[in-house]
Amino acid sequence: MNAASLIQALRDRFPHAVQAAHSYRGDATVLIGRESLLEVARTLKEDPAFQMSFLMDLTAVDFSAYGKKRSPAFFAHSGVAVKPSPEIPDEEPWPGPPAPARFVVVCHLFSLPLKHRLRIEIPVEEADAEVDSLTSVWASANWLEREVWDMFGIRFHGHPNLKRILMYDEFVGHPLRKDYPVNKRQPLIGPIN
Amino acid sequence: MTDVMTEVAIKLAVVFVMFFGVMNLAGLHTWIERKQSAIIQDRIGANRASIFGFRLMGLLHPLADAVKMFTKEDLVPAGADKVLHTLAPAFSVFFALVAFAGIPFGDRLVLGDRIIELQPAKIDIALLYIFAMLSLGVYGVILAGFASRNNYAMLGGLRATAQMISYEIALGIAIIGIVMVYGTTDLQEIVRGQGGNYWGWIPRWGIVVQPVAFFVFLTAALAETKRIPFDLPEGESEIIGYFVEYSGMKFGMFFLTDFLETILVACLATTLFFGGWQVPYLISDGFHFPWGAVLPVSQWTYVLLGVTSFSIKVLVFCFLFMQIRWTLPRFRYDQLMNLGWLGLFPISVANMLVTAVVLQLTGGRP
Amino acid sequence: MDPTQTPKSIPGEPETREMLLNVGPAHPSMHGIIRIIAKLDGEQVLDTDVEIGFLHRGFEKMAETVDYNGVMPYTDRLNYVSPLINNVGYCMAVEKLLGLSVPERCHYIRVIVSEISRITDHLTCVGAGAMELGAFSVFLYMIKAREFLWELVEMVTGARLTVSYCRVGGVKGDLPEGFEAQCRHALQETRKVLKEADALLTRNRIFVDRMSGTGKISAEDAISYGITGPFLRGSGVAYDVRKDCPYAVYDRFEFDVPVGTRGDNYDRYLVRMEEMEQSIRIVEQALRDIPPGPVLANPETGRPIPAAEMVDEGKMGRIAGIVDHRAVIDPTLEGAAKSQHGGIEAGEKRVFLPAKEDTYGNIEGLMQHFKLVMYGHGIRPPKGEVYFPVEGANGELGFYVVSDGTGSAYRVRVRPPCFAIMAALPKLLVGDMIADITPTFGSINMIGGELDR
Amino acid sequence: MSEAGFFTTRLDEAVGWARKFSIFQYPFVTACCGMEYMATACSHYDVDRFGAGLPRFSPRQADVLFVVGTISHKMAPVLKRIYDQMAEPKWVVAFGVCTCTGGFYDNYATVMGIDTIIPVDVYIPGCPPRPEYVLDGLMKLQVKIQEHGVSGARSAPESRPAELVR
């Protein structure tokens, strides 16, 4: 199944859940609301039309600084901009980040029997940063969700053991959020260098 | 009175020869092991330590190790039992060393009317004595494990206990065959019993009479020395070992015990199965070759040849153990138990029964 | 804990208690950065808790602060046993974002170096696993072979370990002279070592007993945990990104994907041993088929225009190779046409660094180098997000890159292959013995840089 | 030199000699540098030639702590504890740029040089250092050990004083 037909199949199946979709550079992507995440995930895994047996990756993006990033350049547009070469399809431009939500939880799914990939994006507001946990569908979600909690502070409803995984328990804040300074240190021992 | 003094002096000399030989061999053993592993692994091995510019192929490294260990701080972890913690390594080394008392390293030397047995202590039950000492040596390991207040050490101690108990039984029963054949537990007598040849040319060694017992003995004895593939109590990469909390010379003593036990086992294997100090075709007045030639040798030469032969055989065994150590991976606990109880134990019992039957049929002569 | 499993203390009998054993992070077989808290009943593992993160170095945060080519050194240090595969994966992800296609020779070179890296990775994994079982010599043999391959890598890239060889749009440089002979020699040495290791291990009774039946995982469980790579193939699932979603030129080579049947440590060992053979096979085919040509080409003209040549051509009035750059010359020299500079750069697709001779030898090369390398400059891809998987040594290594159109990535995310396997570790260990922690953990081939990033 | 000092000096020399040729190392291997550490220890470079070929995985028995690879803030207490557990005399080698200065991981997660936590005797820079550098560093350490002596204090730590801030 190619990207377009995959998206179409998903749209047919969940007309209300799919908020937006694109296939920028051939990566099938659907944006779905968090209330229907579990239902969509179960269907994707079990339905013979999708058979997404792998949850390859689960991560998040903090879009709060999107478009506001200060370029370190002398000129704002310095650097070598690149246009795609003709043989690679670029018919569909990237729609950009989903507008009001600060975070987007991104899942990459892969179907071993059908060999197609799908990206699911779930927009999450900062004030209510909580998504249903996918641990009941894919076992791999367990640690990945812990990492997203650790790095972004997005909670996962129904996760069996949601605690920090990469950082230590004494750490305050979530380092991959855009407002966490890259070198703000919280050492356990030793000076703050 | 003077007679007693001379007696004591001679005994001391014999003990000294044994002690000197064993301790040096233990030191040398580390060097041989390092060099031998280097050869196996395409390396050069330790060779930098030099005194006045003499490197001696790295022979000085064991010396450096020893001096360093003596000058290293001695730590007893908080919460550990101080007395037992200190006793454990001493236990280990002591019992490993005293076990050598029963090993005959040469035939008797006749000086005038005085007969000197080249065996530090003439014990009728030398074999039992050595086994007793070997078993007591395990207490060092167990104490070390329990006194350290460390889970890893504790696991090491537990493993050592189980391993020693299971393998000592197989070891003991394997030896019974030999005891039955030669009819004695006196090691010197066992060695003497191995003199002479079958059909004129095969030496009458233990391995010829008891080949099965030899392999059981070798395996079990290897387990007894806690070396790879039986180094579970140490198990560097799994549990660091029962001596995890030992530093400085206390650790050095465990290290030494390791080598001492290897040498002891090599000595035992030589004595029981490879004719001890016997040299093929050599009896006290000279070589008697199967084809009839006779080469007479003096009494001193005869004894010295015996001692040399004994040493060479021991070294060969040490070398074999090293070769095994650098080639094989380690057993797992349950596999070790299986091998001990389901493999070696039944074989050794069967060997004992077969030996008994054969001896009965042949009228008690091997 | 299941109360039926807990041995109750019976009056008159000695009380039995579980023991908590803390394995790591400073433990010889935990590679320094894992803590396993194991609940033991004697030697048996009842329950484990795995703690990671001891090598978290903030790769993803750092990648947001540097330009696109600047991420390259950080990718080296993800899976530091096979850094070249990380390089390739990241470059191909960014190239996908840019919509670039690189020349054929570059693809072949990337395949060759990836496969060499894969061999070094498997050598280290199998060797370290054997060492932790006590077979120390095997480890040294493996490292000896790895050393031959590293010499090869050094010859190509100039570094042994942290190579930073790939560039967005190509690779740093062409294969050096005499590479093929050296490569064949190194592969031969590797084969020799593999044969030795095979003789020492594969039918060694102790080794087989230690490995088979331990660390078992079924195919369904493995898929559910997101396990990929040799680990998954050991469970009998023939998923290999090189075969199933071919990238670079992998679809042109003949190679087999070995699979196991039982999903235990022994199968994974066999799979790794066989994969090294297959990698050697791929490298040999690639060496045979590699076409001549540029390794960093302008996708438009199909060949690089060395700046010196460009100048010479221009002097002679032959500007055919240059005209398509639509250069706008500033008429006033005061920057009145500055606003049009964006337009100039938009047509420029030479995102690769020029050859060093050009950088040092003429102004055009220097400028191009400057534009790509200097702080605040660099490539500016269009806005978008892409995910690109490659077959890393441990499984699917995916890079997810989000761009906001500026010179540095908005977000770079790695899908670390051994993260998924480590997540399954508690399941793998329960029921086995303490001694099995070591081979099971060894067969995961946990690489700290990749796991904790 | 006074006559009384003669014996002490000789003893110092002998002990220093023994210590420098019997280096039991504790490899605190965390990251990429571990690969080069392995390469140094194995056949091609063979660190055993210098008498340093016997890694001890118990800090009690080790003489030299080889800190190999990046130390994160999560790891720092562990490192400090291992150092404290070692028996005197002990030395520390910072292996690789990350342990020396933190390297290019100037961010929230990593310790900017282990000398902020424990004293360091020899720094081996490089990312990771080639085995030749490592051998060079080892020889420098041997010189330092030789100078240390049995009674003499350690030569002043070349590091900032470790100041424990919780």
PDB file of N, CA, C and O in Angstrom, chain C residues 379-398:
ATOM      1  N   ILE C 379      23.635  24.267   5.557  1.00  0.00           N
ATOM      2  CA  ILE C 379      22.521  23.926   4.685  1.00  0.00           C
ATOM      3  C   ILE C 379      21.214  24.397   5.311  1.00  0.00           C
ATOM      4  O   ILE C 379      21.031  24.288   6.522  1.00  0.00           O
ATOM      5  N   ARG C 380      20.325  24.891   4.476  1.00  0.00           N
ATOM      6  CA  ARG C 380      18.996  25.215   4.976  1.00  0.00           C
ATOM      7  C   ARG C 380      17.977  24.389   4.210  1.00  0.00           C
ATOM      8  O   ARG C 380      17.572  24.740   3.108  1.00  0.00           O
ATOM      9  N   PRO C 381      17.559  23.300   4.748  1.00  0.00           N
ATOM     10  CA  PRO C 381      16.586  22.469   4.031  1.00  0.00           C
ATOM     11  C   PRO C 381      15.200  23.105   4.096  1.00  0.00           C
ATOM     12  O   PRO C 381      14.964  23.982   4.930  1.00  0.00           O
ATOM     13  N   PRO C 382      14.310  22.658   3.254  1.00  0.00           N
ATOM     14  CA  PRO C 382      12.943  23.159   3.349  1.00  0.00           C
ATOM     15  C   PRO C 382      12.284  22.677   4.631  1.00  0.00           C
ATOM     16  O   PRO C 382      12.749  21.738   5.271  1.00  0.00           O
ATOM     17  N   LYS C 383      11.183  23.328   4.994  1.00  0.00           N
ATOM     18  CA  LYS C 383      10.459  22.878   6.189  1.00  0.00           C
ATOM     19  C   LYS C 383       9.872  21.494   5.936  1.00  0.00           C
ATOM     20  O   LYS C 383       9.391  21.220   4.828  1.00  0.00           O
ATOM     21  N   GLY C 384       9.898  20.688   6.955  1.00  0.00           N
ATOM     22  CA  GLY C 384       9.316  19.361   6.763  1.00  0.00           C
ATOM     23  C   GLY C 384       9.790  18.396   7.817  1.00  0.00           C
ATOM     24  O   GLY C 384      10.542  18.753   8.727  1.00  0.00           O
ATOM     25  N   GLU C 385       9.303  17.192   7.706  1.00  0.00           N
ATOM     26  CA  GLU C 385       9.738  16.152   8.647  1.00  0.00           C
ATOM     27  C   GLU C 385       9.877  14.849   7.871  1.00  0.00           C
ATOM     28  O   GLU C 385       9.082  14.553   6.983  1.00  0.00           O
ATOM     29  N   VAL C 386      10.911  14.091   8.176  1.00  0.00           N
ATOM     30  CA  VAL C 386      11.102  12.803   7.512  1.00  0.00           C
ATOM     31  C   VAL C 386      11.587  11.780   8.528  1.00  0.00           C
ATOM     32  O   VAL C 386      12.152  12.118   9.571  1.00  0.00           O
ATOM     33  N   TYR C 387      11.349  10.543   8.181  1.00  0.00           N
ATOM     34  CA  TYR C 387      11.886   9.434   8.971  1.00  0.00           C
ATOM     35  C   TYR C 387      12.609   8.520   8.006  1.00  0.00           C
ATOM     36  O   TYR C 387      12.066   8.183   6.954  1.00  0.00           O
ATOM     37  N   PHE C 388      13.832   8.172   8.319  1.00  0.00           N
ATOM     38  CA  PHE C 388      14.558   7.301   7.405  1.00  0.00           C
ATOM     39  C   PHE C 388      15.221   6.177   8.192  1.00  0.00           C
ATOM     40  O   PHE C 388      16.051   6.436   9.060  1.00  0.00           O
ATOM     41  N   PRO C 389      14.842   4.929   7.893  1.00  0.00           N
ATOM     42  CA  PRO C 389      15.466   3.810   8.600  1.00  0.00           C
ATOM     43  C   PRO C 389      16.602   3.178   7.798  1.00  0.00           C
ATOM     44  O   PRO C 389      16.523   3.076   6.575  1.00  0.00           O
ATOM     45  N   VAL C 390      17.643   2.790   8.493  1.00  0.00           N
ATOM     46  CA  VAL C 390      18.663   1.938   7.882  1.00  0.00           C
ATOM     47  C   VAL C 390      18.861   0.740   8.806  1.00  0.00           C
ATOM     48  O   VAL C 390      18.416   0.745   9.940  1.00  0.00           O
ATOM     49  N   GLU C 391      19.534  -0.264   8.286  1.00  0.00           N
ATOM     50  CA  GLU C 391      19.785  -1.442   9.106  1.00  0.00           C
ATOM     51  C   GLU C 391      21.077  -1.215   9.886  1.00  0.00           C
ATOM     52  O   GLU C 391      22.172  -1.334   9.350  1.00  0.00           O
ATOM     53  N   GLY C 392      20.924  -0.862  11.136  1.00  0.00           N
ATOM     54  CA  GLY C 392      22.100  -0.726  11.981  1.00  0.00           C
ATOM     55  C   GLY C 392      22.572  -2.100  12.406  1.00  0.00           C
ATOM     56  O   GLY C 392      21.960  -3.116  12.075  1.00  0.00           O
ATOM     57  N   ALA C 393      23.673  -2.122  13.138  1.00  0.00           N
ATOM     58  CA  ALA C 393      24.210  -3.419  13.537  1.00  0.00           C
ATOM     59  C   ALA C 393      23.278  -4.132  14.502  1.00  0.00           C
ATOM     60  O   ALA C 393      23.291  -5.349  14.601  1.00  0.00           O
ATOM     61  N   ASN C 394      22.467  -3.354  15.224  1.00  0.00           N
ATOM     62  CA  ASN C 394      21.572  -3.969  16.208  1.00  0.00           C
ATOM     63  C   ASN C 394      20.143  -4.028  15.743  1.00  0.00           C
ATOM     64  O   ASN C 394      19.285  -4.478  16.474  1.00  0.00           O
ATOM     65  N   GLY C 395      19.883  -3.484  14.563  1.00  0.00           N
ATOM     66  CA  GLY C 395      18.507  -3.467  14.114  1.00  0.00           C
ATOM     67  C   GLY C 395      18.190  -2.173  13.400  1.00  0.00           C
ATOM     68  O   GLY C 395      19.086  -1.459  12.970  1.00  0.00           O
ATOM     69  N   GLU C 396      16.898  -1.900  13.302  1.00  0.00           N
ATOM     70  CA  GLU C 396      16.498  -0.716  12.550  1.00  0.00           C
ATOM     71  C   GLU C 396      16.951   0.545  13.262  1.00  0.00           C
ATOM     72  O   GLU C 396      16.557   0.821  14.387  1.00  0.00           O
ATOM     73  N   LEU C 397      17.776   1.289  12.568  1.00  0.00           N
ATOM     74  CA  LEU C 397      18.269   2.552  13.097  1.00  0.00           C
ATOM     75  C   LEU C 397      17.592   3.653  12.305  1.00  0.00           C
ATOM     76  O   LEU C 397      17.863   3.833  11.126  1.00  0.00           O
ATOM     77  N   GLY C 398      16.649   4.336  12.921  1.00  0.00           N
ATOM     78  CA  GLY C 398      15.882   5.338  12.190  1.00  0.00           C
ATOM     79  C   GLY C 398      16.225   6.741  12.662  1.00  0.00           C
ATOM     80  O   GLY C 398      16.462   6.962  13.833  1.00  0.00           O
TER      81      GLY C 398
END
